[in-house]
Coordinates of C-alpha atoms in Angstrom, one line a residue:
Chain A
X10 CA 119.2 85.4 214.3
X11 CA 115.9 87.1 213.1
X12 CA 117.7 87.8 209.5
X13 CA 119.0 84.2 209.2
X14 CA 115.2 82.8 209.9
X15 CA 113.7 85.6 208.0
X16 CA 116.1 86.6 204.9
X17 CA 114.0 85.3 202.3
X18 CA 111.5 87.8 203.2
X19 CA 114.0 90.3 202.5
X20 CA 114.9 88.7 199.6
X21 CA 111.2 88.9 198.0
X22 CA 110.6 92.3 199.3
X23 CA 113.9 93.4 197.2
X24 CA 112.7 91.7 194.5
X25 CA 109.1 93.2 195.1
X26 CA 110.8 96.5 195.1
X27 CA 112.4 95.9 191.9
X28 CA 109.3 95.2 189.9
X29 CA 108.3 98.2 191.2
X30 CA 111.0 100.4 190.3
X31 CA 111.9 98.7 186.9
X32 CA 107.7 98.8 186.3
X33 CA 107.6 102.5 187.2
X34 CA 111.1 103.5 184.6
X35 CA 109.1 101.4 181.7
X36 CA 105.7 103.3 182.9
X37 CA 107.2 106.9 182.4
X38 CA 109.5 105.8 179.5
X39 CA 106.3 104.9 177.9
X40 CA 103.9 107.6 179.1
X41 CA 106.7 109.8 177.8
X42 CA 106.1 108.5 174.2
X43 CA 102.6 108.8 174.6
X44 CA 103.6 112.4 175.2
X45 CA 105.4 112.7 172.3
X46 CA 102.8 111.3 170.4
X47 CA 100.1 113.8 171.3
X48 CA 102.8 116.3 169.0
X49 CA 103.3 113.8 165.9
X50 CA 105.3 116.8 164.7
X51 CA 107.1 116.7 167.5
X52 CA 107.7 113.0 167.7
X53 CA 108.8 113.0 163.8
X54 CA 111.4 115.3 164.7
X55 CA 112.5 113.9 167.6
X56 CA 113.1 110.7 165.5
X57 CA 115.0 112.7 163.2
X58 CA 117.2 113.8 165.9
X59 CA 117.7 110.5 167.2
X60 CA 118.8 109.6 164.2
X61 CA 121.1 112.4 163.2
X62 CA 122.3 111.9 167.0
X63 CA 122.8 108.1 166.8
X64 CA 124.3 108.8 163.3
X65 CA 126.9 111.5 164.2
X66 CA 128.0 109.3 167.6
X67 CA 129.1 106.6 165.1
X68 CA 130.7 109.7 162.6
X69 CA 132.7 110.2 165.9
X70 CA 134.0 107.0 166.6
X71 CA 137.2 107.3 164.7
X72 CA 137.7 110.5 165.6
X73 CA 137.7 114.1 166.7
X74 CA 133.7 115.6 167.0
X75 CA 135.4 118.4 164.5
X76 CA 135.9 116.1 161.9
X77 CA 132.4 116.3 161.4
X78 CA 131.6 117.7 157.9
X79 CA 128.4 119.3 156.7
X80 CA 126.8 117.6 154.0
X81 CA 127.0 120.9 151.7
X82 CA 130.0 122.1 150.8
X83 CA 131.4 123.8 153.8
X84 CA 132.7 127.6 152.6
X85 CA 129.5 127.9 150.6
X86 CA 129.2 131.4 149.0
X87 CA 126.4 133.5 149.7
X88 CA 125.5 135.8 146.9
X89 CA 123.3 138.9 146.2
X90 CA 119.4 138.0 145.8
X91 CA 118.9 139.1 141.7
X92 CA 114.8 139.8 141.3
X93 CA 112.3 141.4 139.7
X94 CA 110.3 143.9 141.7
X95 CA 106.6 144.7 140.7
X96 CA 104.8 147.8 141.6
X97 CA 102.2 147.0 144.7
X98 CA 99.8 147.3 141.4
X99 CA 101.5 145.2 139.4
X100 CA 102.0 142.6 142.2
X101 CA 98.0 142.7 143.4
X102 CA 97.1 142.4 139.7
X103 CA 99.4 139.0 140.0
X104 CA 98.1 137.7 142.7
X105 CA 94.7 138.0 141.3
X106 CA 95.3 136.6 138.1
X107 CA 97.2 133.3 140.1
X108 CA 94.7 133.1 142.5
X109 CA 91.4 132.9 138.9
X110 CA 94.1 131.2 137.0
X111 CA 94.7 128.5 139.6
X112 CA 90.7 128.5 140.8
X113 CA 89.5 126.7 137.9
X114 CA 91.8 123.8 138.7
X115 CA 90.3 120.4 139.4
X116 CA 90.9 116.8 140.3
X117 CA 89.2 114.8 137.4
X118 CA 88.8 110.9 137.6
X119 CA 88.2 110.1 134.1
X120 CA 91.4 110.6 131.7
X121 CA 91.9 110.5 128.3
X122 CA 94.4 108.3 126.3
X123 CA 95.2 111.0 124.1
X124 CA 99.4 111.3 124.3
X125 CA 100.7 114.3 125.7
X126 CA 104.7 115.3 124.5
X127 CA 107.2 114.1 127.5
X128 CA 108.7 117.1 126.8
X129 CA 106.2 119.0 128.5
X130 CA 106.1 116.9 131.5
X131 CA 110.3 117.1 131.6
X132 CA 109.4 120.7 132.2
X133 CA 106.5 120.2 135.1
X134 CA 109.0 118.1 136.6
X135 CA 111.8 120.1 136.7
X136 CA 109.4 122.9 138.3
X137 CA 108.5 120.4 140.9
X138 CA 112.4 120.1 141.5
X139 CA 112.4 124.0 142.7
X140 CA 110.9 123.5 146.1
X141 CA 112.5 124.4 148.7
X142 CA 113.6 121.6 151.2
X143 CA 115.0 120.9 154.7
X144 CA 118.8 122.1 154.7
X145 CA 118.4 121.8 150.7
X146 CA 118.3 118.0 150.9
X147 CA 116.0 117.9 147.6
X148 CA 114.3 114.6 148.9
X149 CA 112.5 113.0 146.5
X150 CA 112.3 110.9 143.2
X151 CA 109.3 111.4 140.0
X152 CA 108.9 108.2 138.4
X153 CA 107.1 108.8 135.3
X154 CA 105.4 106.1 134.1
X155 CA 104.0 105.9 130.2
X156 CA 104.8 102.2 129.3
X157 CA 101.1 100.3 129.3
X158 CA 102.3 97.2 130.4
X159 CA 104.0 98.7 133.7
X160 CA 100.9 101.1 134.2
X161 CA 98.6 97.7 133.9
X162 CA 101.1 96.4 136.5
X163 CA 100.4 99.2 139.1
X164 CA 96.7 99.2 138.2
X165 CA 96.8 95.7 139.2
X166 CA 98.7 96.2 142.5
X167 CA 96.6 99.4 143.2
X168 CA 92.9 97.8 142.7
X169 CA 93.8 94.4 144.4
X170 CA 94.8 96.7 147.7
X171 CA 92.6 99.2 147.3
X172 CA 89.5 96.5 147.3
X173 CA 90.6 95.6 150.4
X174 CA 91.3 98.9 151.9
X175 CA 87.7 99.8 150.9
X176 CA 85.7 96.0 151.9
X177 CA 87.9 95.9 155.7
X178 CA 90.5 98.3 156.2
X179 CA 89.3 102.1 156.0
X180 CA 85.9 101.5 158.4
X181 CA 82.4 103.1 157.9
X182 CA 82.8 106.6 158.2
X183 CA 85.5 106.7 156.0
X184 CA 84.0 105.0 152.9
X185 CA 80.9 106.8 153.6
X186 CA 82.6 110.0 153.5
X187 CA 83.9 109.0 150.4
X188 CA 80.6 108.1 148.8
X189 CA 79.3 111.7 147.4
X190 CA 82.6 111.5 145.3
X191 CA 81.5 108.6 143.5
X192 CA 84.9 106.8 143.8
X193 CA 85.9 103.2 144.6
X194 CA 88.6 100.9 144.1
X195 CA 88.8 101.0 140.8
X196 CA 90.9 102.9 139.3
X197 CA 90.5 103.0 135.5
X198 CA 92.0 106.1 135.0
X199 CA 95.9 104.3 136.3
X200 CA 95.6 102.5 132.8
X201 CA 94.0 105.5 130.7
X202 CA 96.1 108.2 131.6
X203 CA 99.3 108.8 129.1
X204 CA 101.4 109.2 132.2
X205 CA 101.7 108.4 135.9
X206 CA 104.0 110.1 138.6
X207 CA 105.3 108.2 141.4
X208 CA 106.5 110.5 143.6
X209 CA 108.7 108.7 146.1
X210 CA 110.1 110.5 149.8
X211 CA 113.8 109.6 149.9
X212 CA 114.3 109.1 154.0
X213 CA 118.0 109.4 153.3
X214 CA 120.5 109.0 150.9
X215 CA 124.7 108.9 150.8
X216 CA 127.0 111.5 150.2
X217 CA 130.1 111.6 148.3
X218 CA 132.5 110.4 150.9
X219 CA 130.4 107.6 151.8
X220 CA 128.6 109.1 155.0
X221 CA 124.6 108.8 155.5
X222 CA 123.1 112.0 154.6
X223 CA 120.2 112.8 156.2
X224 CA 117.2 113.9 154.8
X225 CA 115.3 116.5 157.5
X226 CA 111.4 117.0 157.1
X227 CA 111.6 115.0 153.7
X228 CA 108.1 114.0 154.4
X229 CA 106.8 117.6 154.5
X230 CA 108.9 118.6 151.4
X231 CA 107.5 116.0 149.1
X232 CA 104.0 116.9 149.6
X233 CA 105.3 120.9 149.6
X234 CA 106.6 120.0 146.4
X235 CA 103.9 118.3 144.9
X236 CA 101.6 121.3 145.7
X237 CA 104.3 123.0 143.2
X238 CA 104.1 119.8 140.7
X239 CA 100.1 120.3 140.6
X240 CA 100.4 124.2 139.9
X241 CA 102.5 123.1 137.0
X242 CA 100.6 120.6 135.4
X243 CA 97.5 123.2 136.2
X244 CA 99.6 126.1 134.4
X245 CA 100.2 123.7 131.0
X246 CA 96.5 122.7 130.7
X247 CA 96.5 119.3 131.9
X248 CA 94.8 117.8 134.5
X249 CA 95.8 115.3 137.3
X250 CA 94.6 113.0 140.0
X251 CA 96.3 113.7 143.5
X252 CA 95.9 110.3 144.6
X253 CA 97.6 108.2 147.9
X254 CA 97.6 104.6 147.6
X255 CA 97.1 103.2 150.9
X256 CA 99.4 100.1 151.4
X257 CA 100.4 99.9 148.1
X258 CA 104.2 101.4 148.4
X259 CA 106.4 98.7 149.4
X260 CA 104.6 96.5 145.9
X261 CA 105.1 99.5 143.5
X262 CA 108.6 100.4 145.0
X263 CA 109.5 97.1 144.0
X264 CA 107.7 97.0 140.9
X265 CA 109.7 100.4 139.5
X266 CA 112.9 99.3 141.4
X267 CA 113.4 101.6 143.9
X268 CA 116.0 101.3 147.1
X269 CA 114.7 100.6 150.3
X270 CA 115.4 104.1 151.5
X271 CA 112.5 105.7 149.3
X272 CA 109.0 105.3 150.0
X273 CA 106.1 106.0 147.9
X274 CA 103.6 109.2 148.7
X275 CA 101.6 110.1 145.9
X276 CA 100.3 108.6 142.5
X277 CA 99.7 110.8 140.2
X278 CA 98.4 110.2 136.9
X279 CA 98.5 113.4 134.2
X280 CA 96.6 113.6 130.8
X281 CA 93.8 115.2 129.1
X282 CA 90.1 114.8 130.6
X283 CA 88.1 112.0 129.4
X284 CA 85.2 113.4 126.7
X285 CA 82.3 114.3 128.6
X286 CA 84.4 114.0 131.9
X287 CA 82.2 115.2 135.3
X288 CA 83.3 116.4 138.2
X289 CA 81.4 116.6 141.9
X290 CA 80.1 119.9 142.1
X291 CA 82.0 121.0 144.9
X292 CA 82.4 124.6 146.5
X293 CA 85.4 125.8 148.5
X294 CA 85.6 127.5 151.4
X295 CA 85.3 131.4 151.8
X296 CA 88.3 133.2 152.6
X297 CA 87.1 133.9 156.1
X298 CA 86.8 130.4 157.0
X299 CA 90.2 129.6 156.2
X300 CA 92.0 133.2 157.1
X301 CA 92.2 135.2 160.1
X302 CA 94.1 138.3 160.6
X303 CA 95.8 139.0 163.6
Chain B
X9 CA 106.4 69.1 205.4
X10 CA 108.6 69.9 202.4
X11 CA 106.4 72.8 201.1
X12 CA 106.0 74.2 204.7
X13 CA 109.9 74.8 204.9
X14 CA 110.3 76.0 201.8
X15 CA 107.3 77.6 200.8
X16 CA 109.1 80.9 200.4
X17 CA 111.8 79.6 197.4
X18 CA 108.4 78.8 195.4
X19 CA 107.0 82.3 196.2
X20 CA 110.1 83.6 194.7
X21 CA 110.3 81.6 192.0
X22 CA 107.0 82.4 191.1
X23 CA 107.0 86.2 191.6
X24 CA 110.5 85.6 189.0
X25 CA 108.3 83.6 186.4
X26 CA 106.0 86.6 186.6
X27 CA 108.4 89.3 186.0
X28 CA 110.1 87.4 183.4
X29 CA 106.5 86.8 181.4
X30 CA 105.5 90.4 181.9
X31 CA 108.5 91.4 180.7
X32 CA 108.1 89.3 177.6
X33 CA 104.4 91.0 177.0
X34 CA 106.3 94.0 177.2
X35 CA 108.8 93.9 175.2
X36 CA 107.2 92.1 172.4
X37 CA 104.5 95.1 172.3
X38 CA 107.2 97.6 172.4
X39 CA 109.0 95.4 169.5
X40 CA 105.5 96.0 167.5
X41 CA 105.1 99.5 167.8
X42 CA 108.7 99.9 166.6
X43 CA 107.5 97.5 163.5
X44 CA 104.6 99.9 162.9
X45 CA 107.4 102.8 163.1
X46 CA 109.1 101.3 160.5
X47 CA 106.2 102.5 157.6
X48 CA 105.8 106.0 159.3
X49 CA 102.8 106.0 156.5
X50 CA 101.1 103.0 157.1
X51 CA 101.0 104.0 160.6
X52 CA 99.4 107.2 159.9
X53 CA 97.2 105.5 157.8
X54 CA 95.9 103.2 160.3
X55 CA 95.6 105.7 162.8
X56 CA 92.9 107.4 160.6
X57 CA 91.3 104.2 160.0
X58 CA 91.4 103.3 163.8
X59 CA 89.2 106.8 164.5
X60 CA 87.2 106.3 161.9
X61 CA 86.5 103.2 162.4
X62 CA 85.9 103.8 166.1
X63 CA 83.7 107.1 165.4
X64 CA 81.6 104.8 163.0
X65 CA 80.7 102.0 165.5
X66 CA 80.0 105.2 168.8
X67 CA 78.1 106.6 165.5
X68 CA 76.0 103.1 165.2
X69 CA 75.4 103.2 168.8
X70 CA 71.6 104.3 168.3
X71 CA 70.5 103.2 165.2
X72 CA 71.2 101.4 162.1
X73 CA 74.4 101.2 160.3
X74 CA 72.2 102.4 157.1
X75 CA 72.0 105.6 159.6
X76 CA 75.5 106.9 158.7
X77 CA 75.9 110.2 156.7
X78 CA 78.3 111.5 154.7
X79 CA 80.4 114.8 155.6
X80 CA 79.6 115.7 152.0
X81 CA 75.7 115.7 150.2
X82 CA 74.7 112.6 150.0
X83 CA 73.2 113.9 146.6
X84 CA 75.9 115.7 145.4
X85 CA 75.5 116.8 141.5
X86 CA 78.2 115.7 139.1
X87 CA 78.9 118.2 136.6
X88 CA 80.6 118.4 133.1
X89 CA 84.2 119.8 133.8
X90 CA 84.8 123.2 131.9
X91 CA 88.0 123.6 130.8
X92 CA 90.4 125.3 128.0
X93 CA 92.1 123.2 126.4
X94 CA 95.6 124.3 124.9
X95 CA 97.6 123.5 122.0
X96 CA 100.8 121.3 122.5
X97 CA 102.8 123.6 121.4
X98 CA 100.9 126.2 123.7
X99 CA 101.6 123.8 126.6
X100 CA 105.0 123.4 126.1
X101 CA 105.7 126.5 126.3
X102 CA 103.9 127.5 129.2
X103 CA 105.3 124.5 131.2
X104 CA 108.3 125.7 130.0
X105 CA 107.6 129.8 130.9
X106 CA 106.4 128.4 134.2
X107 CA 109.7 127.0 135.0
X108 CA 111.7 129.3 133.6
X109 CA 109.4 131.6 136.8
X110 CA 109.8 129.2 139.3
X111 CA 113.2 128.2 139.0
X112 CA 113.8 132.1 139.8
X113 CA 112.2 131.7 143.4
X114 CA 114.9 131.5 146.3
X115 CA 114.1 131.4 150.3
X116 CA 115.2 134.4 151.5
X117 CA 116.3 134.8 155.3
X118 CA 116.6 138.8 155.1
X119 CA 113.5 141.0 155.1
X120 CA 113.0 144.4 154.7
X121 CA 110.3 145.8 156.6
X122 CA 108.5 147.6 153.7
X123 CA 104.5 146.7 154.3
X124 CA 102.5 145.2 151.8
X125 CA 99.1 145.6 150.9
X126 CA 97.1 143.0 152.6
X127 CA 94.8 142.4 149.4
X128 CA 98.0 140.9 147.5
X129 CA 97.9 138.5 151.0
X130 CA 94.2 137.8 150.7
X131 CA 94.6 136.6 147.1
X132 CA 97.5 134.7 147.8
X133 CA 95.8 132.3 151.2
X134 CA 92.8 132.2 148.6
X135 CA 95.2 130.7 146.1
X136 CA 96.2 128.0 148.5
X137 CA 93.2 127.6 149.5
X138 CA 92.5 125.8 145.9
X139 CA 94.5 122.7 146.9
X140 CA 93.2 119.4 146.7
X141 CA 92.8 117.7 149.8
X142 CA 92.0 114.3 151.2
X143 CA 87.9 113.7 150.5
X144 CA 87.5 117.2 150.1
X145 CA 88.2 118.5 153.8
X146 CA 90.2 121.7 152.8
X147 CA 91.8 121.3 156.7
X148 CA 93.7 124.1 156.7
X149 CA 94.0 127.8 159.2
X150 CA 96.2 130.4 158.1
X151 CA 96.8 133.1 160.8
X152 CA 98.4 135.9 159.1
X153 CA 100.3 137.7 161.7
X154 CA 100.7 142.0 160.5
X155 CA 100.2 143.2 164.3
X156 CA 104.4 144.1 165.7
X157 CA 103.4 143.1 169.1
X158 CA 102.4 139.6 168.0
X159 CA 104.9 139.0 166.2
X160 CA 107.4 140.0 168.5
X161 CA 105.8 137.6 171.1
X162 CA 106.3 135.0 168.3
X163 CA 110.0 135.5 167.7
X164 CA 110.4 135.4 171.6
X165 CA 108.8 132.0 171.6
X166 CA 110.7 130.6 169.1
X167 CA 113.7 131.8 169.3
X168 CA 114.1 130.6 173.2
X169 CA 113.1 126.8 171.7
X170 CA 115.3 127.1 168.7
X171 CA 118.3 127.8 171.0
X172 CA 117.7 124.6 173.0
X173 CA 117.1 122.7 170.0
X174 CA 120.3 124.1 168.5
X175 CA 121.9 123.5 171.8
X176 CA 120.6 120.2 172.9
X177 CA 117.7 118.4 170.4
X178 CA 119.3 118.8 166.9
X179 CA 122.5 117.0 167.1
X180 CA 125.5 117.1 166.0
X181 CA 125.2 116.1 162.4
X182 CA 122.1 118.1 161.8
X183 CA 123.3 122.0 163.1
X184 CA 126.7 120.2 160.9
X185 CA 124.5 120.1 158.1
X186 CA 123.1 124.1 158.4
X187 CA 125.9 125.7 159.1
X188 CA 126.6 126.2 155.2
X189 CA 123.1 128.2 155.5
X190 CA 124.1 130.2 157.8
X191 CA 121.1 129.6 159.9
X192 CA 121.2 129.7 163.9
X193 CA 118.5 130.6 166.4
X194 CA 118.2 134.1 165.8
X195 CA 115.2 135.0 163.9
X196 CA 115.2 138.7 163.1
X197 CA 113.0 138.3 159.9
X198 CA 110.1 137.7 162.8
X199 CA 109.5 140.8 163.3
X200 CA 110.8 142.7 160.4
X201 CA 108.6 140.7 157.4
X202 CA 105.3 142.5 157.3
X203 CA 103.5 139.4 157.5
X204 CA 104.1 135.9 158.9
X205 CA 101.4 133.2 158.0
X206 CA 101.1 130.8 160.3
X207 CA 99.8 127.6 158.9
X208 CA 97.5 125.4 161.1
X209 CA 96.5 121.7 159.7
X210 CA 93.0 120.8 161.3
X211 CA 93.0 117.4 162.3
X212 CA 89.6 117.0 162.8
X213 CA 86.4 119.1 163.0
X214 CA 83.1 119.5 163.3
X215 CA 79.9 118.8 161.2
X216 CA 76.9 121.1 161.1
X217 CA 74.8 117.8 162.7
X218 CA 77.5 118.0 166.0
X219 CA 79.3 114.9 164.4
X220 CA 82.9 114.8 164.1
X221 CA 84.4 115.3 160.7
X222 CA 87.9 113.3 160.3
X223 CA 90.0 115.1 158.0
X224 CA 92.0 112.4 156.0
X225 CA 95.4 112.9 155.1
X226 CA 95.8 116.4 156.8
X227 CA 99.7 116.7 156.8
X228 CA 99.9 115.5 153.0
X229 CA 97.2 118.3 152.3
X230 CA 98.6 121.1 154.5
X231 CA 102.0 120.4 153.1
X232 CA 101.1 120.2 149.3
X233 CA 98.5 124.1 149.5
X234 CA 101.6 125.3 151.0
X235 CA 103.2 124.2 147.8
X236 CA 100.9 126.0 145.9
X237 CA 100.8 128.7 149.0
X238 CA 104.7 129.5 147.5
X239 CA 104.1 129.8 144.0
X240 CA 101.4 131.9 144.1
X241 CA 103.6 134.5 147.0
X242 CA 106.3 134.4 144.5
X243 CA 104.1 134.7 141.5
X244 CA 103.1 137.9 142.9
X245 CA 107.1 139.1 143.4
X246 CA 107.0 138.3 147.7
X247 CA 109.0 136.6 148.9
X248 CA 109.4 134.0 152.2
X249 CA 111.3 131.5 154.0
X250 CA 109.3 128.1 154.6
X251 CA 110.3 127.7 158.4
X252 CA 109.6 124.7 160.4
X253 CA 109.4 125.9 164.2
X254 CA 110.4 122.7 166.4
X255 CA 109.0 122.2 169.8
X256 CA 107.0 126.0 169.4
X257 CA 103.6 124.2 167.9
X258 CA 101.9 124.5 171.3
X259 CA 103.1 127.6 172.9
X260 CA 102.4 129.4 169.4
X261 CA 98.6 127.2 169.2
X262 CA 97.7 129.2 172.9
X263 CA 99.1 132.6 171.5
X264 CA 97.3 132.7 168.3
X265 CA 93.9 131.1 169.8
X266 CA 94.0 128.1 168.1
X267 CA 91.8 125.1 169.4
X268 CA 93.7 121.4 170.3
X269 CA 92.5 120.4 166.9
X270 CA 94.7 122.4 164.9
X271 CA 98.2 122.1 165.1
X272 CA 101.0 124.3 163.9
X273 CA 103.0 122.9 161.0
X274 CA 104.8 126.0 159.2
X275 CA 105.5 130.0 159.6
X276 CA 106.3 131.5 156.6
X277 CA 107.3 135.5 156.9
X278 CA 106.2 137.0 153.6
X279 CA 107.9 140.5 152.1
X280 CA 110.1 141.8 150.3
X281 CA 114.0 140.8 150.6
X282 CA 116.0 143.4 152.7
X283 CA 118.8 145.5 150.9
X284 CA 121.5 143.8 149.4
X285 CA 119.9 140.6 150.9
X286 CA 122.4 137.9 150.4
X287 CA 121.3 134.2 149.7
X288 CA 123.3 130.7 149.6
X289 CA 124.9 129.4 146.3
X290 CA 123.0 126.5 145.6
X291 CA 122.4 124.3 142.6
X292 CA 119.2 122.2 142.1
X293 CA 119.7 118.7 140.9
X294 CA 119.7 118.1 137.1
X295 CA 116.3 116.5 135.8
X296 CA 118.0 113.8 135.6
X297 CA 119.1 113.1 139.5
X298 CA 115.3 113.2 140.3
X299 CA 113.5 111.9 137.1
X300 CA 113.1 108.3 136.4
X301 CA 111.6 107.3 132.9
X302 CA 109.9 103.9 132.6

């Protein structure tokens, strides 16, 4: 009797109850991303695990979890380390002559057009190619650029974003920040310089047999190995520009024809310094502000 | 009359039209964060506009917009660059001598316990500490770990999270993928290297005027000095392994004394290689698997 009168009470508290309970699972599902995204590290791994996860569930399907083959070969020899060991002299006398050598590097904005041999850039390069990586995945692509009408092309691209990126996107504290450096969004040097490297993060790639391979901590490699590229182009005598065009990849990716699964990081044009070329008169910090000893 | 008996159906219906709707608001959001996942970059990128941005308007609070200062002297000098300037031949060859050095440099999982002078250390954090970074931030910490009890404190920590990420975070595909290397969760080079740098990025600091300082393009800028962090270890005959600790950034933060603006992005033990230290068989790519010409 009292459910028959009173059932659609029940009905809406169920339903009530359901909002609830669905609300609450979306709530903590979301509060656990936000979680996540206080450790971006964190968060960037865990998306490469979902990946490698959601990648090797569908390696499975067919067949046994065994089957399962590592993307390097799997008997891979290990061999004996060969090196050449200094005397603790001989190493501190190194170390010092790195540390003067590489002191008197600076980013310069204003390039030369004088040509520099591609040869010597082959070589910078295949430096660059030495870093290490995650699981020896080698993530990344140099597009060198010399040809003046492509470089025109990206200085097009480049300025038309950056303009933007400097009028509405980057905010007040930012281009303030910027203003001691004298820099804006154009960016004469793109056209100037002999060469341009476009270093582009490969997110993944395919191996032999067909399978995805995945490219762990690819971000972090590509930027490790441009901090080798930069020593390189130091070490030769020529000068560079570390530069990171905000919003410009998916344009230039098309522009030099690279696959969806590569994305642009760094722009780097290489050359001689413009005659008369200034730099901001900039100090770095002491060793015991970036060093502690525990 | 008609509304009176069946009031209840249109309570229902309505409470159903509501659920559906905020579902829909939901889902779309969810649907444009994962849009904004899709260019990992530009979504870093915005996220350092979004502070700066919002630190420039709590900044214009009080005053004038004209108020707003510059990390950097306002005033600061521009100075001729002083450089030497090399022969081509001259730079050929040393891009190619450079190589020829680098290409020697293998990460090595097998440390002897031999100690090192800490002055060929020093040199080497001061050598990283050259990079280029975003609007001239330098955001980098480098702990440099000598002390066995902190050390052995670290291996605890991260060998108990690289066994659950072994066991449960990495997947299938990915432990697949380092078996070859030989790696697992057992870190003995922890507490046998003599030293194990522990690199910090600074997201954000402070100015001497109390303001915040953002520090644009930290990851990019950790990750590239520890490019040049490597080179200049190796340069000097040391050797390392460029480790990426999963899941230990926080634990590792509160151990070394770090504050919540710094995170933890690498470890890198630093020594000499143990006796008859063995090391994968691996090839680099050819220049021509990672060079593009255009």
């Amino acid at each position: 009797m009292f459910f028959e009168l009173y059932w659609q009470y029940f009905v809406v508290g169920l339903i009530l109850y359901a909002i609830c309970r669905g609300g609450y699972i979306f709530y903590s599902k979301s509060q656990q991303k936000t979680l996540r995204g206080i450790d971006k590290k964190n968060e960037e791994a865990y998306e490469i695990l979902q990946s490698s996860s959601s990648s090797s569930s569908s390696d499975n399907e067919g067949g046994e979890e065994d089957e399962l083959t590592p993307a390097l070969p799997k008997d891979l020899k290990h061999i004996p380390l060969e090196y050449t060991r200094f005397s603790s002299e001989e190493s501190l006398r190194r170390a010092e002559d790195f540390y003067t050598l590489m002191n008197a590097r600076r980013t310069i904005r204003h390039f030369s057009n004088e040509p520099v041999p591609i040869e010597i850039i082959r070589n910078i390069i295949k430096t660059a190619g030495t870093a290490p990586s995650g699981a020896h995945t080698e993530p990344w692509t140099y597009v060198v650029v010399s040809s003046y009408e492509v470089k025109q092309k990206i200085r097009e691209i480049v300025e038309n974003e950056e303009e933007i990126n400097y009028k509405k996107r980057m905010g007040k504290t930012w281009t303030t920040d910027l203003k001691p450096l004298q820099v804006n969004w154009l960016k004469e040097y793109l056209t100037d310089a002999p060469y341009i490297i476009c270093i582009f993060k490969q997110l993944y790639s395919y191996r032999e047999d067909g399978k995805k391979k995945m490219h762990y901590y690819n971000e972090q490699s590509v930027s490790l190995a441009t901090g080798i590229l930069l020593t390189a182009i130091h070490y030769a005598g020529l000068y560079s520009l570390t530069s990171t065009p905000l919003n410009c990849g998916p344009a230039l990716r098309t522009l030099l024809g690279r696959p969806l699964s590569e994305k642009l990081t760094l722009l780097i044009p290489v050359g001689y310094p413009a005659e008369g070329c200034l730099v901001p008169d900039l100090k770095r910090k002491h060793l015991d502000e970036i060093m502690i000893e525990v």
